[in-house]
Short mmCIF file of C-alpha atoms in Angstrom, two decimals:
data_model
loop_
_atom_site.label_atom_id
_atom_site.label_comp_id
_atom_site.label_asym_id
_atom_site.label_seq_id
_atom_site.Cartn_x
_atom_site.Cartn_y
_atom_site.Cartn_z
CA UNK N 5 34.15 0.06 4.89
CA UNK N 6 34.44 -3.46 3.46
CA UNK N 7 36.23 -4.68 6.57
CA UNK N 8 33.38 -3.49 8.79
CA UNK N 9 30.78 -5.06 6.55
CA UNK N 10 32.57 -8.37 6.51
CA UNK N 11 33.22 -8.45 10.27
CA UNK N 12 29.59 -7.69 11.07
CA UNK N 13 27.40 -9.20 8.39
CA UNK N 14 23.68 -9.53 9.06
CA UNK N 15 22.22 -12.35 6.97
CA UNK N 16 18.68 -11.01 7.34
CA UNK N 17 19.74 -7.88 5.49
CA UNK N 18 21.10 -10.01 2.68
CA UNK N 19 17.70 -11.69 2.45
CA UNK N 20 15.97 -8.30 2.34
CA UNK N 21 18.30 -6.98 -0.38
CA UNK N 22 17.94 -10.16 -2.44
CA UNK N 23 14.15 -10.15 -2.23
CA UNK N 24 14.07 -6.44 -3.01
CA UNK N 25 16.05 -7.19 -6.16
CA UNK N 26 13.57 -9.94 -7.09
CA UNK N 27 16.19 -12.69 -7.09
CA UNK N 28 16.04 -16.28 -5.97
CA UNK N 29 19.02 -17.65 -4.06
CA UNK N 30 20.13 -19.65 -7.08
CA UNK N 31 20.06 -16.57 -9.32
CA UNK N 32 22.10 -14.51 -6.87
CA UNK N 33 24.55 -17.37 -6.48
CA UNK N 34 25.11 -17.52 -10.24
CA UNK N 35 25.65 -13.73 -10.41
CA UNK N 36 28.49 -13.90 -7.90
CA UNK N 37 29.73 -17.31 -9.08
CA UNK N 38 29.08 -19.04 -5.78
CA UNK N 39 26.83 -21.91 -4.73
CA UNK N 40 23.19 -21.50 -3.60
CA UNK N 41 24.22 -23.34 -0.42
CA UNK N 42 26.64 -20.50 0.37
CA UNK N 43 23.89 -17.90 -0.05
CA UNK N 44 21.66 -19.96 2.24
CA UNK N 45 24.40 -20.17 4.87
CA UNK N 46 25.04 -16.42 4.80
CA UNK N 47 21.35 -15.61 5.08
CA UNK N 48 20.86 -18.00 7.99
CA UNK N 49 23.94 -16.64 9.75
CA UNK N 50 25.76 -19.97 9.96
CA UNK N 51 28.59 -18.57 7.82
CA UNK N 52 30.04 -15.13 7.05
CA UNK N 53 31.17 -14.03 3.58
CA UNK N 54 34.67 -12.63 3.18
CA UNK N 55 35.37 -9.03 2.15
CA UNK N 56 35.61 -9.79 -1.56
CA UNK N 57 32.30 -11.65 -1.51
CA UNK N 58 30.58 -8.81 0.37
CA UNK N 59 31.70 -6.48 -2.43
CA UNK N 60 30.28 -8.87 -5.04
CA UNK N 61 26.98 -9.15 -3.15
CA UNK N 62 26.69 -5.37 -2.88
CA UNK N 63 27.34 -4.94 -6.60
CA UNK N 64 24.86 -7.63 -7.60
CA UNK N 65 22.12 -6.29 -5.30
CA UNK N 66 22.70 -2.56 -5.97
CA UNK N 67 23.39 -1.61 -2.36
CA UNK N 68 26.48 -0.33 -0.58
CA UNK N 69 28.53 -2.94 1.35
CA UNK N 70 27.67 -1.30 4.69
CA UNK N 71 24.00 -2.11 4.06
CA UNK N 72 24.71 -5.65 5.27
CA UNK N 73 26.24 -4.39 8.51
CA UNK N 74 23.06 -2.80 9.85
CA UNK N 75 20.72 -4.21 12.44
CA UNK N 76 17.95 -6.67 11.73
CA UNK N 77 15.32 -5.36 9.28
CA UNK N 78 12.14 -4.01 10.88
CA UNK N 79 9.65 -6.65 11.92
CA UNK N 80 6.41 -6.18 10.05
CA UNK N 81 3.14 -8.06 10.15
CA UNK N 82 2.40 -10.19 7.11
CA UNK N 83 1.15 -7.72 4.48
CA UNK N 84 -2.46 -7.85 3.35
CA UNK N 85 -2.21 -8.75 -0.35
CA UNK N 86 -5.40 -8.74 -2.42
CA UNK N 87 -4.87 -11.93 -4.45
CA UNK N 88 -2.56 -14.01 -2.31
CA UNK N 89 -2.90 -17.28 -4.21
CA UNK N 90 -2.41 -15.76 -7.67
CA UNK N 91 0.59 -13.65 -6.62
CA UNK N 92 3.94 -15.42 -7.15
CA UNK N 93 5.98 -15.97 -4.00
CA UNK N 94 8.92 -14.00 -5.39
CA UNK N 95 6.63 -11.00 -5.96
CA UNK N 96 5.24 -11.26 -2.42
CA UNK N 97 8.77 -11.50 -1.03
CA UNK N 98 9.79 -8.41 -3.00
CA UNK N 99 6.78 -6.45 -1.80
CA UNK N 100 7.46 -7.46 1.81
CA UNK N 101 11.12 -6.44 1.48
CA UNK N 102 10.04 -3.10 0.01
CA UNK N 103 7.73 -2.67 2.98
CA UNK N 104 10.59 -3.41 5.39
CA UNK N 105 12.71 -0.82 3.58
CA UNK N 106 9.97 1.81 3.80
CA UNK N 107 9.50 1.11 7.50
CA UNK N 108 13.24 1.47 8.13
CA UNK N 109 13.57 4.64 6.05
CA UNK N 110 10.52 6.15 7.76
CA UNK N 111 12.11 5.40 11.13
CA UNK N 112 15.35 7.07 10.02
CA UNK N 113 13.44 10.13 8.84
CA UNK N 114 11.45 10.29 12.06
CA UNK N 115 14.71 10.61 13.98
CA UNK N 116 15.29 13.86 12.10
CA UNK N 117 11.76 15.19 11.46
CA UNK N 118 8.67 15.15 13.65
CA UNK N 119 5.86 12.91 12.36
CA UNK N 120 2.20 12.77 13.46
CA UNK N 121 1.49 10.35 16.28
CA UNK N 122 -0.10 7.07 15.25
CA UNK N 123 -3.77 7.42 16.11
CA UNK N 124 -5.88 4.62 14.67
CA UNK N 125 -8.94 3.04 16.26
CA UNK N 126 -8.93 -0.69 16.89
CA UNK N 127 -12.12 -2.42 15.75
CA UNK N 128 -11.47 -6.15 15.32
CA UNK N 129 -14.33 -7.91 13.56
CA UNK N 130 -16.08 -10.62 15.53
CA UNK N 131 -17.95 -12.71 12.96
CA UNK N 132 -19.58 -14.83 15.66
CA UNK N 133 -21.22 -12.11 17.76
CA UNK N 134 -21.63 -9.39 15.12
CA UNK N 135 -20.87 -6.84 17.84
CA UNK N 136 -18.64 -5.10 15.30
CA UNK N 137 -19.29 -5.15 11.55
CA UNK N 138 -17.20 -3.54 8.80
CA UNK N 139 -19.93 -0.96 8.30
CA UNK N 140 -20.01 -0.04 11.98
CA UNK N 141 -16.20 0.05 12.07
CA UNK N 142 -16.19 2.45 9.11
CA UNK N 143 -18.70 4.82 10.68
CA UNK N 144 -16.86 4.70 14.01
CA UNK N 145 -13.63 5.48 12.16
CA UNK N 146 -15.20 8.50 10.45
CA UNK N 147 -16.23 9.76 13.88
CA UNK N 148 -12.79 8.99 15.34
CA UNK N 149 -11.15 10.96 12.50
CA UNK N 150 -13.59 13.84 12.92
CA UNK N 151 -15.03 13.47 9.41
CA UNK N 152 -18.33 15.28 9.06
CA UNK N 153 -21.21 14.20 6.81
CA UNK N 154 -20.49 13.97 3.10
CA UNK N 155 -17.45 12.85 1.12
CA UNK N 156 -14.01 12.29 2.61
CA UNK N 157 -12.13 15.19 1.07
CA UNK N 158 -8.62 13.70 0.87
CA UNK N 159 -8.26 10.08 1.93
CA UNK N 160 -4.45 9.92 1.77
CA UNK N 161 -4.07 13.10 3.81
CA UNK N 162 -6.62 11.80 6.31
CA UNK N 163 -4.73 8.59 7.03
CA UNK N 164 -1.34 10.34 7.07
CA UNK N 165 -2.69 12.86 9.56
CA UNK N 166 -3.34 9.87 11.82
CA UNK N 167 0.20 8.57 11.53
CA UNK N 168 -0.03 6.09 8.64
CA UNK N 169 2.83 6.15 6.12
CA UNK N 170 1.56 6.12 2.52
CA UNK N 171 3.97 5.45 -0.37
CA UNK N 172 3.94 4.31 -3.97
CA UNK N 173 5.89 1.19 -4.81
CA UNK N 174 8.20 1.25 -7.80
CA UNK N 175 6.91 0.08 -11.22
CA UNK N 176 8.81 -3.19 -11.01
CA UNK N 177 6.33 -4.25 -8.33
CA UNK N 178 3.23 -3.24 -10.29
CA UNK N 179 1.99 -6.85 -10.33
CA UNK N 180 1.16 -6.38 -6.63
CA UNK N 181 -1.95 -4.30 -5.95
CA UNK N 182 -2.16 -1.93 -2.98
CA UNK N 183 -1.22 -3.60 0.31
CA UNK N 184 -0.75 -2.67 3.94
CA UNK N 185 0.97 -3.84 7.10
CA UNK N 186 1.84 -2.79 10.63
CA UNK N 187 5.41 -2.32 11.75
CA UNK N 188 6.81 -1.69 15.23
CA UNK N 189 6.86 2.06 14.62
CA UNK N 190 3.83 2.82 12.49
CA UNK N 191 1.43 1.31 9.91
CA UNK N 192 2.19 1.55 6.21
CA UNK N 193 0.02 1.56 3.06
CA UNK N 194 1.76 0.87 -0.25
CA UNK N 195 -0.06 1.94 -3.41
CA UNK N 196 0.21 0.45 -6.89
CA UNK N 197 2.29 2.88 -9.00
CA UNK N 198 0.56 2.16 -12.32
CA UNK N 199 -3.07 2.37 -11.19
CA UNK N 200 -3.46 5.90 -12.50
CA UNK N 201 -7.03 6.48 -11.33
CA UNK N 202 -7.96 9.02 -8.65
CA UNK N 203 -11.30 7.39 -7.84
CA UNK N 204 -10.02 3.83 -7.52
CA UNK N 205 -6.96 4.96 -5.60
CA UNK N 206 -9.19 6.50 -2.91
CA UNK N 207 -11.04 3.18 -2.55
CA UNK N 208 -7.71 1.33 -2.35
CA UNK N 209 -6.54 3.53 0.53
CA UNK N 210 -9.86 3.10 2.36
CA UNK N 211 -9.69 -0.68 1.77
CA UNK N 212 -6.19 -0.88 3.27
CA UNK N 213 -7.24 1.36 6.15
CA UNK N 214 -9.95 -1.19 6.87
CA UNK N 215 -7.35 -3.95 7.11
CA UNK N 216 -5.22 -1.89 9.51
CA UNK N 217 -8.20 -1.20 11.76
CA UNK N 218 -10.05 -4.52 11.62
CA UNK N 219 -7.55 -7.26 10.80
CA UNK N 220 -4.63 -7.39 13.21
CA UNK N 221 -4.80 -11.18 13.38
CA UNK N 222 -6.69 -12.10 10.20
CA UNK N 223 -5.02 -14.33 7.63
CA UNK N 224 -3.85 -12.04 4.78
CA UNK N 225 -5.48 -12.63 1.42
CA UNK N 226 -8.48 -14.49 2.77
CA UNK N 227 -11.76 -13.96 0.92
CA UNK N 228 -13.59 -13.00 4.08
CA UNK N 229 -11.01 -10.40 5.13
CA UNK N 230 -10.93 -8.92 1.62
CA UNK N 231 -14.73 -8.73 1.47
CA UNK N 232 -14.80 -7.07 4.89
CA UNK N 233 -12.21 -4.50 3.78
CA UNK N 234 -14.35 -3.71 0.72
CA UNK N 235 -17.42 -3.27 2.93
CA UNK N 236 -15.43 -0.99 5.22
CA UNK N 237 -14.20 1.12 2.29
CA UNK N 238 -17.71 1.40 0.83
CA UNK N 239 -19.22 2.61 4.10
CA UNK N 240 -16.24 4.85 4.90
CA UNK N 241 -16.42 6.62 1.52
CA UNK N 242 -20.17 6.24 0.84
CA UNK N 243 -22.18 5.96 4.09
CA UNK N 244 -25.40 4.13 3.30
CA UNK N 245 -27.55 6.63 5.16
CA UNK N 246 -26.18 9.46 3.03
CA UNK N 247 -25.70 7.99 -0.42
CA UNK N 248 -28.75 5.74 -0.83
CA UNK N 249 -30.96 8.55 -2.08
CA UNK N 250 -28.54 9.28 -4.93
CA UNK N 251 -28.23 5.73 -6.27
CA UNK N 252 -30.49 4.69 -9.18
CA UNK N 253 -32.37 1.39 -9.27
CA UNK N 254 -31.39 0.88 -12.93
CA UNK N 255 -29.27 2.54 -15.58
CA UNK N 256 -32.19 3.44 -17.83
CA UNK N 257 -32.90 6.99 -18.96
CA UNK N 258 -30.63 9.61 -17.41
CA UNK N 259 -29.18 7.25 -14.81
CA UNK N 260 -25.65 7.28 -16.27
CA UNK N 261 -25.55 11.07 -16.16
CA UNK N 262 -26.81 10.91 -12.59
CA UNK N 263 -24.14 8.36 -11.67
CA UNK N 264 -21.45 10.53 -13.27
CA UNK N 265 -22.41 13.45 -11.02
CA UNK N 266 -22.53 11.24 -7.93
CA UNK N 267 -19.12 9.86 -8.86
CA UNK N 268 -17.57 13.32 -8.90
CA UNK N 269 -19.23 14.44 -5.67
CA UNK N 270 -18.26 11.39 -3.60
CA UNK N 271 -14.91 10.74 -5.31
CA UNK N 272 -15.56 7.08 -6.08
CA UNK N 273 -15.68 5.04 -9.27
CA UNK N 274 -18.79 4.13 -11.26
CA UNK N 275 -18.02 0.48 -10.55
CA UNK N 276 -18.02 1.19 -6.79
CA UNK N 277 -21.31 3.08 -7.04
CA UNK N 278 -22.99 0.29 -8.98
CA UNK N 279 -21.74 -2.32 -6.52
CA UNK N 280 -22.94 -0.12 -3.67
CA UNK N 281 -26.40 0.14 -5.24
CA UNK N 282 -26.53 -3.63 -5.55
CA UNK N 283 -25.25 -4.35 -2.04
CA UNK N 284 -27.83 -1.96 -0.57
CA UNK N 285 -30.61 -3.73 -2.54
CA UNK N 286 -31.38 -0.55 -4.47
CA UNK N 287 -30.44 -2.22 -7.76
CA UNK N 288 -31.52 -5.74 -8.69
CA UNK N 289 -29.13 -8.47 -9.85
CA UNK N 290 -30.43 -8.14 -13.41
CA UNK N 291 -30.01 -4.36 -13.49
CA UNK N 292 -26.54 -4.65 -12.00
CA UNK N 293 -25.46 -7.25 -14.58
CA UNK N 294 -26.80 -5.09 -17.40
CA UNK N 295 -24.94 -2.09 -16.02
CA UNK N 296 -21.67 -4.02 -15.85
CA UNK N 297 -22.16 -5.26 -19.42
CA UNK N 298 -22.54 -1.64 -20.49
CA UNK N 299 -19.42 -0.73 -18.54
CA UNK N 300 -17.49 -3.43 -20.40
CA UNK N 301 -18.85 -2.38 -23.79
CA UNK N 302 -17.74 1.19 -23.16
CA UNK N 303 -14.29 0.12 -21.99
CA UNK N 304 -15.00 1.56 -18.53
CA UNK N 305 -13.95 -1.61 -16.68
CA UNK N 306 -10.38 -0.67 -17.62
CA UNK N 307 -10.58 3.14 -17.60
CA UNK N 308 -13.62 5.13 -16.55
CA UNK N 309 -14.34 8.70 -17.63
CA UNK N 310 -13.84 11.26 -14.87
CA UNK N 311 -13.04 14.92 -14.34
CA UNK N 312 -10.14 14.43 -11.90
CA UNK N 313 -6.96 13.03 -13.39
CA UNK N 314 -4.49 13.86 -10.59
CA UNK N 315 -3.93 11.25 -7.92
CA UNK N 316 -4.04 12.07 -4.23
CA UNK N 317 -0.40 12.50 -3.23
CA UNK N 318 1.38 11.29 -0.08
CA UNK N 319 3.08 14.06 1.87
CA UNK N 320 4.52 12.65 5.12
CA UNK N 321 7.78 11.20 3.78
CA UNK N 322 8.11 13.66 0.85
CA UNK N 323 7.77 16.61 3.22
CA UNK N 324 10.37 15.12 5.55
CA UNK N 325 12.80 14.82 2.64
CA UNK N 326 12.09 18.44 1.65
CA UNK N 327 12.74 19.67 5.20
CA UNK N 328 16.07 17.87 5.22
CA UNK N 329 16.94 19.41 1.87
CA UNK N 330 16.02 22.86 3.16
CA UNK N 331 18.49 22.26 6.00
CA UNK N 332 21.23 21.43 3.52
CA UNK N 333 21.05 17.65 3.92
CA UNK N 334 20.75 15.85 0.58
CA UNK N 335 19.84 12.19 0.08
CA UNK N 336 23.44 11.00 -0.15
CA UNK N 337 24.35 12.72 3.10
CA UNK N 338 21.26 11.44 4.88
CA UNK N 339 21.82 7.85 3.76
CA UNK N 340 25.57 7.85 4.46
CA UNK N 341 26.48 4.81 6.50
CA UNK N 342 23.15 3.03 5.96
CA UNK N 343 24.03 1.48 2.61
CA UNK N 344 20.54 2.20 1.25
CA UNK N 345 20.53 3.10 -2.46
CA UNK N 346 19.45 6.67 -3.22
CA UNK N 347 16.92 5.56 -5.85
CA UNK N 348 15.05 3.46 -3.27
CA UNK N 349 14.94 6.48 -0.95
CA UNK N 350 13.66 8.61 -3.85
CA UNK N 351 10.84 6.16 -4.59
CA UNK N 352 9.77 5.96 -0.94
CA UNK N 353 9.77 9.76 -0.54
CA UNK N 354 8.10 10.66 -3.84
CA UNK N 355 4.78 12.49 -4.02
CA UNK N 356 4.01 10.85 -7.36
CA UNK N 357 4.49 7.30 -8.70
CA UNK N 358 7.81 6.55 -10.38
CA UNK N 359 7.33 6.17 -14.11
CA UNK N 360 10.30 3.94 -14.85
CA UNK N 361 11.46 0.80 -13.13
CA UNK N 362 14.69 1.18 -11.19
CA UNK N 363 17.21 -1.33 -9.89
CA UNK N 364 17.78 -1.36 -6.16
#
């Protein structure tokens, strides 16, 4: 096993494993008592580590030695991160490596289990001609998906039905909010594992769906692209023509009770409803500011009241894992030869967020 790994060592897979572990080259070098220059040479492919070093690398990075002998990691588009400038590079690298791992595991599962075909519309935004706006893209997407008037009943299921992989990241990557990317096989949405809020999670999924549909070539993390994704999510979940009549112009009187009912019906947060009322010019700037002050005073900016406490759960990869298990194939058997750690596979195929950080 070690001989094979040493004779065919793919430096790109070392990079992926190192980034997945959240390590800089210098840190990895110190763990295996080698120089950072050696790590750089192995990752670039200009040098090959010997068998003993491959074993040390595997131990330090929590993978099997044969992990390094696989093909090049899947090529993915640069992920759309919410706050690109405020997110440390090492965190972005880790999130991208996790995304590559999910894409590769999904491809492995698809060789054993049938997945839905990828069926997403393509509505690139043209800011110069305004032929396509985020709002129009959202309405066209609802039509494309066959969503009738009213709330989207299950956003995660809707995007999975159209071939998008949805997963939770592991808690060690909780500093990164939800993000998305396209891979050669299929698009992927990665959800924050500690954002335990049904209403906000639905908006996150719709936001990332907007990126996948509108922003093939947009620079990730740009303010314009993020604002467009928010506009898409708002129209996708709360079409203006349908929700306007339910939004109050202020929060006086029974408005909060009214907003609470609208929140439950449409499956969106109070914050999203208030912003929607402001963006549609139903609520004035003053009324909106007063409402947000009240939200802060009540502690609702951090955790809003709501009747639904269970998150929408991914099912594409979890169901594939269950089908394998029903056929007598456990995780260790399925991963044999790939070098992927079982705990990474468990995170990627979980219906619910992992509650404890794990080492890959």
